[in-house]
Amino acid sequence: MITVSNKKFTVFAGDVLVILVSAKANGSMSPTDPAFKPYLAAASKAGDFSGKDGEILMVYPGKDFPCKRLVFIGLGSDKKDRDELRKVGGVIGSKAIELKAASLAAIWYGVDLKTKELGECLTEGILLGQYRFAKYKKKKDDEKDVFLKKLTLFPQQNASECRKGVRLAEVAAQAGKIARDMANEPGNNWTAEEFAVFARSLSKNFPLKCTIHSHRDLKRLKMGGILAVNQGSAAGPKMVILEYNCGKKKADTLLLVGKGLTFDSGGISLKPSAGMEEMKYDMCGGAAVMAAMAAVGEEKPAGVNVVGIVPTTDNMPGPAAVKPGDVITAYSGKTVEVINTDAEGRLILMDALSYGIKKYKPSAVVDLATLTGAVIVGLGHHYTGLLSNNDTLAQKIIDAGKRSGEPAWRLPLGEEYTEQLKSEVADLKNIGGKPAGTITAGAFLQEFVGETPWAHLDIAGTAWGFTEKSYIPKGPSGIAARTLIDLIRNWT
Ligand code: BES
Ligand code: ZN
Ligand code: ZN
């Protein structure tokens, strides 16, 4: 439970009171409240704490305060951007776990960021920083109940603005956690069926319409891409669709498409075994779409319709598996020569993109996929690769990513790259050779979106192992769920 209180923080009688402290140029520290002075003066004299960025000081306040602990956190300068505040939140979130704190309150002095954004980013960081995935571990007694049950912010002014920010944070952080949870599930427990079950449950709880296309439906619809990728698998593929309608006649429709490859062995073009276990994360695009739809259901945006589509299967070798050299026919009617069965993401996305565009006539489409290892070569684990046929949409996504602490970097498209996809026997081949692997993958998808404004996010480098930050765990980051939410919130 999160409360934004109008009262003075001195009423707080819980486990941890966090005080954000900025260091002033003259060497003094920001808290103006005299109650803190003795602690800060003593710590400063001992050389233990001066309010520098990253410093932490914990004291036991005795009778001065009704709470158990005071934790001072140094901010350095009082000029903080959104992600810096989120990172401070992440530090608080982990510290609270370390202390097994059930209740925590935070106050701040003179931080130069609007109260709404401050409340939002601090809360988002705390909630995301409290994320752990221990479902498959037997918990020891002392590992139980390590999470916060009660969080209180004492903004000291503008409480109602702060409350608005906190509400935004709760929804976004929850979405990030949903995406991480899905990604952390192993391939044997998160299959196409689990995507379908999750989507159905969302449609029970929120005003979202759910449609699941089964194996039989996909055959009837002639979705040759997703069917081909599924051929080697023991389990059926699905196309999972969630629709949100805002009720306004002239509203834009935003289509989100996420790669839901629940395990990518490479198929007949089998991947090397070292690190193959990471390919359970090949559904992170789908996870981001599902998580964003959960947030849409919760927030019910007034001015935009949103459709989320997740084509989902695993990619396995087997007697019936698609083979290098096979020619398949996409939903759009285009034929594709499968040169490498490991370039499967584009094959499931091509059908989802052309189907979604035909059926929902969206104003814009965003697809998200752990599509190429090449994006890691180009951008490392710090930027998501962005490819788009539309400058306005590309800029909107870059801005949303910046606000969300999930930066994206745009790469070019162009005929030269599309040329690399020419096949001798079919309309296209599914790989464009070694050079510019991320771009040719984007160029392949571009063949299926026509004139619709479209952006493709290659999250192979950021879906896990993303830039180390206090609120981002080592495993799956939940990347792009919060960017999508921000994009939708700022759509009109
Ligand atoms: N899922 C992989 C991409 C990937 C690789 C994601 C490493 C995260 C880390 C994708 O399906 C794939 O295998 N792509 C191939 C494409 C190649 C055959 C043109 C790749 O990147 O090697
Ligand atoms: Zn692959
Ligand atoms: Zn893949």
PDB file of N, CA, C and O in Angstrom, residues 322-373:
ATOM      1  N   VAL A 322      10.642 -26.918 -40.277  1.00  0.00           N
ATOM      2  CA  VAL A 322      10.980 -26.194 -41.504  1.00  0.00           C
ATOM      3  C   VAL A 322      12.498 -26.303 -41.728  1.00  0.00           C
ATOM      4  O   VAL A 322      13.272 -26.332 -40.764  1.00  0.00           O
ATOM      5  N   LYS A 323      12.892 -26.436 -42.998  1.00  0.00           N
ATOM      6  CA  LYS A 323      14.306 -26.677 -43.313  1.00  0.00           C
ATOM      7  C   LYS A 323      14.893 -25.515 -44.111  1.00  0.00           C
ATOM      8  O   LYS A 323      14.163 -24.834 -44.843  1.00  0.00           O
ATOM      9  N   PRO A 324      16.192 -25.314 -44.019  1.00  0.00           N
ATOM     10  CA  PRO A 324      16.818 -24.314 -44.889  1.00  0.00           C
ATOM     11  C   PRO A 324      16.522 -24.669 -46.352  1.00  0.00           C
ATOM     12  O   PRO A 324      16.630 -25.833 -46.740  1.00  0.00           O
ATOM     13  N   GLY A 325      16.127 -23.675 -47.102  1.00  0.00           N
ATOM     14  CA  GLY A 325      15.771 -23.906 -48.509  1.00  0.00           C
ATOM     15  C   GLY A 325      14.266 -23.998 -48.727  1.00  0.00           C
ATOM     16  O   GLY A 325      13.792 -23.802 -49.849  1.00  0.00           O
ATOM     17  N   ASP A 326      13.506 -24.287 -47.685  1.00  0.00           N
ATOM     18  CA  ASP A 326      12.048 -24.354 -47.830  1.00  0.00           C
ATOM     19  C   ASP A 326      11.496 -22.989 -48.236  1.00  0.00           C
ATOM     20  O   ASP A 326      12.018 -21.944 -47.827  1.00  0.00           O
ATOM     21  N   VAL A 327      10.439 -23.022 -49.036  1.00  0.00           N
ATOM     22  CA  VAL A 327       9.759 -21.767 -49.391  1.00  0.00           C
ATOM     23  C   VAL A 327       8.382 -21.783 -48.739  1.00  0.00           C
ATOM     24  O   VAL A 327       7.639 -22.756 -48.867  1.00  0.00           O
ATOM     25  N   ILE A 328       8.065 -20.709 -48.033  1.00  0.00           N
ATOM     26  CA  ILE A 328       6.777 -20.630 -47.336  1.00  0.00           C
ATOM     27  C   ILE A 328       5.997 -19.412 -47.846  1.00  0.00           C
ATOM     28  O   ILE A 328       6.579 -18.498 -48.441  1.00  0.00           O
ATOM     29  N   THR A 329       4.689 -19.413 -47.611  1.00  0.00           N
ATOM     30  CA  THR A 329       3.870 -18.275 -48.046  1.00  0.00           C
ATOM     31  C   THR A 329       3.315 -17.552 -46.829  1.00  0.00           C
ATOM     32  O   THR A 329       2.649 -18.151 -45.980  1.00  0.00           O
ATOM     33  N   ALA A 330       3.622 -16.268 -46.751  1.00  0.00           N
ATOM     34  CA  ALA A 330       3.173 -15.449 -45.625  1.00  0.00           C
ATOM     35  C   ALA A 330       1.679 -15.163 -45.735  1.00  0.00           C
ATOM     36  O   ALA A 330       1.073 -15.324 -46.810  1.00  0.00           O
ATOM     37  N   TYR A 331       1.090 -14.708 -44.645  1.00  0.00           N
ATOM     38  CA  TYR A 331      -0.319 -14.299 -44.628  1.00  0.00           C
ATOM     39  C   TYR A 331      -0.598 -13.272 -45.725  1.00  0.00           C
ATOM     40  O   TYR A 331      -1.644 -13.276 -46.363  1.00  0.00           O
ATOM     41  N   SER A 332       0.388 -12.397 -45.981  1.00  0.00           N
ATOM     42  CA  SER A 332       0.200 -11.333 -46.983  1.00  0.00           C
ATOM     43  C   SER A 332       0.189 -11.879 -48.406  1.00  0.00           C
ATOM     44  O   SER A 332      -0.161 -11.167 -49.333  1.00  0.00           O
ATOM     45  N   GLY A 333       0.641 -13.124 -48.592  1.00  0.00           N
ATOM     46  CA  GLY A 333       0.737 -13.708 -49.930  1.00  0.00           C
ATOM     47  C   GLY A 333       2.162 -13.734 -50.449  1.00  0.00           C
ATOM     48  O   GLY A 333       2.473 -14.437 -51.416  1.00  0.00           O
ATOM     49  N   LYS A 334       3.047 -12.971 -49.837  1.00  0.00           N
ATOM     50  CA  LYS A 334       4.448 -12.984 -50.283  1.00  0.00           C
ATOM     51  C   LYS A 334       5.087 -14.328 -49.945  1.00  0.00           C
ATOM     52  O   LYS A 334       4.769 -14.932 -48.914  1.00  0.00           O
ATOM     53  N   THR A 335       6.002 -14.779 -50.830  1.00  0.00           N
ATOM     54  CA  THR A 335       6.710 -16.033 -50.543  1.00  0.00           C
ATOM     55  C   THR A 335       8.088 -15.717 -49.956  1.00  0.00           C
ATOM     56  O   THR A 335       8.708 -14.709 -50.305  1.00  0.00           O
ATOM     57  N   VAL A 336       8.515 -16.581 -49.061  1.00  0.00           N
ATOM     58  CA  VAL A 336       9.789 -16.368 -48.372  1.00  0.00           C
ATOM     59  C   VAL A 336      10.616 -17.647 -48.424  1.00  0.00           C
ATOM     60  O   VAL A 336      10.130 -18.731 -48.088  1.00  0.00           O
ATOM     61  N   GLU A 337      11.861 -17.513 -48.874  1.00  0.00           N
ATOM     62  CA  GLU A 337      12.786 -18.634 -48.834  1.00  0.00           C
ATOM     63  C   GLU A 337      13.477 -18.631 -47.476  1.00  0.00           C
ATOM     64  O   GLU A 337      14.118 -17.637 -47.098  1.00  0.00           O
ATOM     65  N   VAL A 338      13.311 -19.712 -46.743  1.00  0.00           N
ATOM     66  CA  VAL A 338      13.913 -19.799 -45.401  1.00  0.00           C
ATOM     67  C   VAL A 338      15.353 -20.277 -45.559  1.00  0.00           C
ATOM     68  O   VAL A 338      15.608 -21.448 -45.809  1.00  0.00           O
ATOM     69  N   ILE A 339      16.291 -19.363 -45.464  1.00  0.00           N
ATOM     70  CA  ILE A 339      17.704 -19.730 -45.592  1.00  0.00           C
ATOM     71  C   ILE A 339      18.222 -20.239 -44.254  1.00  0.00           C
ATOM     72  O   ILE A 339      18.984 -21.182 -44.183  1.00  0.00           O
ATOM     73  N   ASN A 340      17.773 -19.577 -43.185  1.00  0.00           N
ATOM     74  CA  ASN A 340      18.246 -19.938 -41.843  1.00  0.00           C
ATOM     75  C   ASN A 340      17.031 -20.027 -40.923  1.00  0.00           C
ATOM     76  O   ASN A 340      16.314 -19.040 -40.743  1.00  0.00           O
ATOM     77  N   THR A 341      16.810 -21.192 -40.346  1.00  0.00           N
ATOM     78  CA  THR A 341      15.597 -21.365 -39.516  1.00  0.00           C
ATOM     79  C   THR A 341      15.717 -20.617 -38.187  1.00  0.00           C
ATOM     80  O   THR A 341      14.745 -20.502 -37.456  1.00  0.00           O
ATOM     81  N   ASP A 342      16.931 -20.120 -37.896  1.00  0.00           N
ATOM     82  CA  ASP A 342      17.121 -19.358 -36.658  1.00  0.00           C
ATOM     83  C   ASP A 342      16.663 -17.899 -36.824  1.00  0.00           C
ATOM     84  O   ASP A 342      16.533 -17.169 -35.847  1.00  0.00           O
ATOM     85  N   ALA A 343      16.454 -17.476 -38.059  1.00  0.00           N
ATOM     86  CA  ALA A 343      15.893 -16.127 -38.265  1.00  0.00           C
ATOM     87  C   ALA A 343      14.372 -16.285 -38.320  1.00  0.00           C
ATOM     88  O   ALA A 343      13.725 -16.033 -39.336  1.00  0.00           O
ATOM     89  N   GLU A 344      13.807 -16.762 -37.177  1.00  0.00           N
ATOM     90  CA  GLU A 344      12.397 -17.149 -37.113  1.00  0.00           C
ATOM     91  C   GLU A 344      11.501 -16.017 -36.626  1.00  0.00           C
ATOM     92  O   GLU A 344      10.318 -15.997 -36.934  1.00  0.00           O
ATOM     93  N   GLY A 345      12.105 -15.081 -35.868  1.00  0.00           N
ATOM     94  CA  GLY A 345      11.280 -14.022 -35.276  1.00  0.00           C
ATOM     95  C   GLY A 345      10.555 -13.226 -36.349  1.00  0.00           C
ATOM     96  O   GLY A 345       9.349 -12.957 -36.261  1.00  0.00           O
ATOM     97  N   ARG A 346      11.284 -12.903 -37.397  1.00  0.00           N
ATOM     98  CA  ARG A 346      10.695 -12.112 -38.482  1.00  0.00           C
ATOM     99  C   ARG A 346       9.567 -12.869 -39.179  1.00  0.00           C
ATOM    100  O   ARG A 346       8.669 -12.268 -39.744  1.00  0.00           O
ATOM    101  N   LEU A 347       9.639 -14.220 -39.128  1.00  0.00           N
ATOM    102  CA  LEU A 347       8.605 -15.025 -39.811  1.00  0.00           C
ATOM    103  C   LEU A 347       7.285 -15.008 -39.029  1.00  0.00           C
ATOM    104  O   LEU A 347       6.202 -15.015 -39.622  1.00  0.00           O
ATOM    105  N   ILE A 348       7.378 -14.987 -37.708  1.00  0.00           N
ATOM    106  CA  ILE A 348       6.114 -14.915 -36.941  1.00  0.00           C
ATOM    107  C   ILE A 348       5.602 -13.470 -36.915  1.00  0.00           C
ATOM    108  O   ILE A 348       4.407 -13.229 -36.920  1.00  0.00           O
ATOM    109  N   LEU A 349       6.538 -12.524 -36.932  1.00  0.00           N
ATOM    110  CA  LEU A 349       6.124 -11.111 -36.897  1.00  0.00           C
ATOM    111  C   LEU A 349       5.493 -10.682 -38.219  1.00  0.00           C
ATOM    112  O   LEU A 349       4.566  -9.874 -38.245  1.00  0.00           O
ATOM    113  N   MET A 350       6.002 -11.214 -39.336  1.00  0.00           N
ATOM    114  CA  MET A 350       5.480 -10.759 -40.639  1.00  0.00           C
ATOM    115  C   MET A 350       3.981 -11.042 -40.729  1.00  0.00           C
ATOM    116  O   MET A 350       3.209 -10.217 -41.217  1.00  0.00           O
ATOM    117  N   ASP A 351       3.575 -12.233 -40.225  1.00  0.00           N
ATOM    118  CA  ASP A 351       2.151 -12.570 -40.281  1.00  0.00           C
ATOM    119  C   ASP A 351       1.344 -11.697 -39.319  1.00  0.00           C
ATOM    120  O   ASP A 351       0.265 -11.205 -39.666  1.00  0.00           O
ATOM    121  N   ALA A 352       1.869 -11.505 -38.120  1.00  0.00           N
ATOM    122  CA  ALA A 352       1.145 -10.701 -37.122  1.00  0.00           C
ATOM    123  C   ALA A 352       1.011  -9.259 -37.598  1.00  0.00           C
ATOM    124  O   ALA A 352      -0.044  -8.630 -37.432  1.00  0.00           O
ATOM    125  N   LEU A 353       2.074  -8.730 -38.214  1.00  0.00           N
ATOM    126  CA  LEU A 353       2.035  -7.339 -38.686  1.00  0.00           C
ATOM    127  C   LEU A 353       1.009  -7.180 -39.805  1.00  0.00           C
ATOM    128  O   LEU A 353       0.147  -6.294 -39.747  1.00  0.00           O
ATOM    129  N   SER A 354       1.079  -8.031 -40.826  1.00  0.00           N
ATOM    130  CA  SER A 354       0.153  -7.794 -41.947  1.00  0.00           C
ATOM    131  C   SER A 354      -1.288  -8.105 -41.539  1.00  0.00           C
ATOM    132  O   SER A 354      -2.218  -7.418 -41.964  1.00  0.00           O
ATOM    133  N   TYR A 355      -1.472  -9.100 -40.683  1.00  0.00           N
ATOM    134  CA  TYR A 355      -2.825  -9.400 -40.194  1.00  0.00           C
ATOM    135  C   TYR A 355      -3.371  -8.225 -39.369  1.00  0.00           C
ATOM    136  O   TYR A 355      -4.489  -7.757 -39.591  1.00  0.00           O
ATOM    137  N   GLY A 356      -2.562  -7.738 -38.429  1.00  0.00           N
ATOM    138  CA  GLY A 356      -2.992  -6.642 -37.548  1.00  0.00           C
ATOM    139  C   GLY A 356      -3.313  -5.377 -38.331  1.00  0.00           C
ATOM    140  O   GLY A 356      -4.285  -4.673 -38.044  1.00  0.00           O
ATOM    141  N   ILE A 357      -2.491  -5.090 -39.337  1.00  0.00           N
ATOM    142  CA  ILE A 357      -2.698  -3.867 -40.125  1.00  0.00           C
ATOM    143  C   ILE A 357      -3.963  -3.995 -40.968  1.00  0.00           C
ATOM    144  O   ILE A 357      -4.764  -3.064 -41.043  1.00  0.00           O
ATOM    145  N   LYS A 358      -4.162  -5.185 -41.551  1.00  0.00           N
ATOM    146  CA  LYS A 358      -5.350  -5.393 -42.380  1.00  0.00           C
ATOM    147  C   LYS A 358      -6.622  -5.317 -41.523  1.00  0.00           C
ATOM    148  O   LYS A 358      -7.598  -4.671 -41.891  1.00  0.00           O
ATOM    149  N   LYS A 359      -6.587  -5.956 -40.375  1.00  0.00           N
ATOM    150  CA  LYS A 359      -7.807  -6.074 -39.564  1.00  0.00           C
ATOM    151  C   LYS A 359      -8.131  -4.792 -38.801  1.00  0.00           C
ATOM    152  O   LYS A 359      -9.282  -4.398 -38.709  1.00  0.00           O
ATOM    153  N   TYR A 360      -7.120  -4.141 -38.220  1.00  0.00           N
ATOM    154  CA  TYR A 360      -7.402  -3.031 -37.303  1.00  0.00           C
ATOM    155  C   TYR A 360      -7.129  -1.661 -37.911  1.00  0.00           C
ATOM    156  O   TYR A 360      -7.411  -0.642 -37.288  1.00  0.00           O
ATOM    157  N   LYS A 361      -6.570  -1.617 -39.100  1.00  0.00           N
ATOM    158  CA  LYS A 361      -6.256  -0.357 -39.780  1.00  0.00           C
ATOM    159  C   LYS A 361      -5.692   0.692 -38.811  1.00  0.00           C
ATOM    160  O   LYS A 361      -6.230   1.794 -38.663  1.00  0.00           O
ATOM    161  N   PRO A 362      -4.610   0.354 -38.145  1.00  0.00           N
ATOM    162  CA  PRO A 362      -4.070   1.252 -37.118  1.00  0.00           C
ATOM    163  C   PRO A 362      -3.453   2.521 -37.711  1.00  0.00           C
ATOM    164  O   PRO A 362      -3.034   2.525 -38.873  1.00  0.00           O
ATOM    165  N   SER A 363      -3.406   3.576 -36.884  1.00  0.00           N
ATOM    166  CA  SER A 363      -2.723   4.808 -37.282  1.00  0.00           C
ATOM    167  C   SER A 363      -1.222   4.616 -37.179  1.00  0.00           C
ATOM    168  O   SER A 363      -0.459   5.330 -37.831  1.00  0.00           O
ATOM    169  N   ALA A 364      -0.801   3.714 -36.318  1.00  0.00           N
ATOM    170  CA  ALA A 364       0.628   3.424 -36.169  1.00  0.00           C
ATOM    171  C   ALA A 364       0.806   2.029 -35.598  1.00  0.00           C
ATOM    172  O   ALA A 364      -0.070   1.521 -34.893  1.00  0.00           O
ATOM    173  N   VAL A 365       1.939   1.415 -35.928  1.00  0.00           N
ATOM    174  CA  VAL A 365       2.278   0.083 -35.417  1.00  0.00           C
ATOM    175  C   VAL A 365       3.652   0.129 -34.777  1.00  0.00           C
ATOM    176  O   VAL A 365       4.580   0.705 -35.350  1.00  0.00           O
ATOM    177  N   VAL A 366       3.771  -0.489 -33.620  1.00  0.00           N
ATOM    178  CA  VAL A 366       5.086  -0.662 -33.001  1.00  0.00           C
ATOM    179  C   VAL A 366       5.285  -2.149 -32.760  1.00  0.00           C
ATOM    180  O   VAL A 366       4.430  -2.787 -32.142  1.00  0.00           O
ATOM    181  N   ASP A 367       6.378  -2.698 -33.287  1.00  0.00           N
ATOM    182  CA  ASP A 367       6.668  -4.084 -32.930  1.00  0.00           C
ATOM    183  C   ASP A 367       7.915  -4.147 -32.068  1.00  0.00           C
ATOM    184  O   ASP A 367       8.785  -3.280 -32.147  1.00  0.00           O
ATOM    185  N   LEU A 368       7.938  -5.152 -31.208  1.00  0.00           N
ATOM    186  CA  LEU A 368       9.053  -5.307 -30.260  1.00  0.00           C
ATOM    187  C   LEU A 368       9.537  -6.741 -30.321  1.00  0.00           C
ATOM    188  O   LEU A 368       8.729  -7.669 -30.251  1.00  0.00           O
ATOM    189  N   ALA A 369      10.848  -6.910 -30.462  1.00  0.00           N
ATOM    190  CA  ALA A 369      11.355  -8.262 -30.614  1.00  0.00           C
ATOM    191  C   ALA A 369      12.822  -8.383 -30.219  1.00  0.00           C
ATOM    192  O   ALA A 369      13.625  -7.497 -30.507  1.00  0.00           O
ATOM    193  N   THR A 370      13.144  -9.497 -29.595  1.00  0.00           N
ATOM    194  CA  THR A 370      14.550  -9.887 -29.399  1.00  0.00           C
ATOM    195  C   THR A 370      14.979 -10.506 -30.723  1.00  0.00           C
ATOM    196  O   THR A 370      15.037 -11.717 -30.858  1.00  0.00           O
ATOM    197  N   LEU A 371      15.250  -9.644 -31.694  1.00  0.00           N
ATOM    198  CA  LEU A 371      15.320 -10.137 -33.074  1.00  0.00           C
ATOM    199  C   LEU A 371      16.702 -10.538 -33.559  1.00  0.00           C
ATOM    200  O   LEU A 371      16.839 -11.503 -34.282  1.00  0.00           O
ATOM    201  N   THR A 372      17.726  -9.754 -33.184  1.00  0.00           N
ATOM    202  CA  THR A 372      19.053 -10.075 -33.740  1.00  0.00           C
ATOM    203  C   THR A 372      20.186  -9.955 -32.708  1.00  0.00           C
ATOM    204  O   THR A 372      20.218  -9.008 -31.914  1.00  0.00           O
ATOM    205  N   GLY A 373      21.103 -10.891 -32.774  1.00  0.00           N
ATOM    206  CA  GLY A 373      22.322 -10.779 -31.981  1.00  0.00           C
ATOM    207  C   GLY A 373      23.134  -9.574 -32.456  1.00  0.00           C
ATOM    208  O   GLY A 373      23.874  -8.971 -31.684  1.00  0.00           O
TER     209      GLY A 373
END
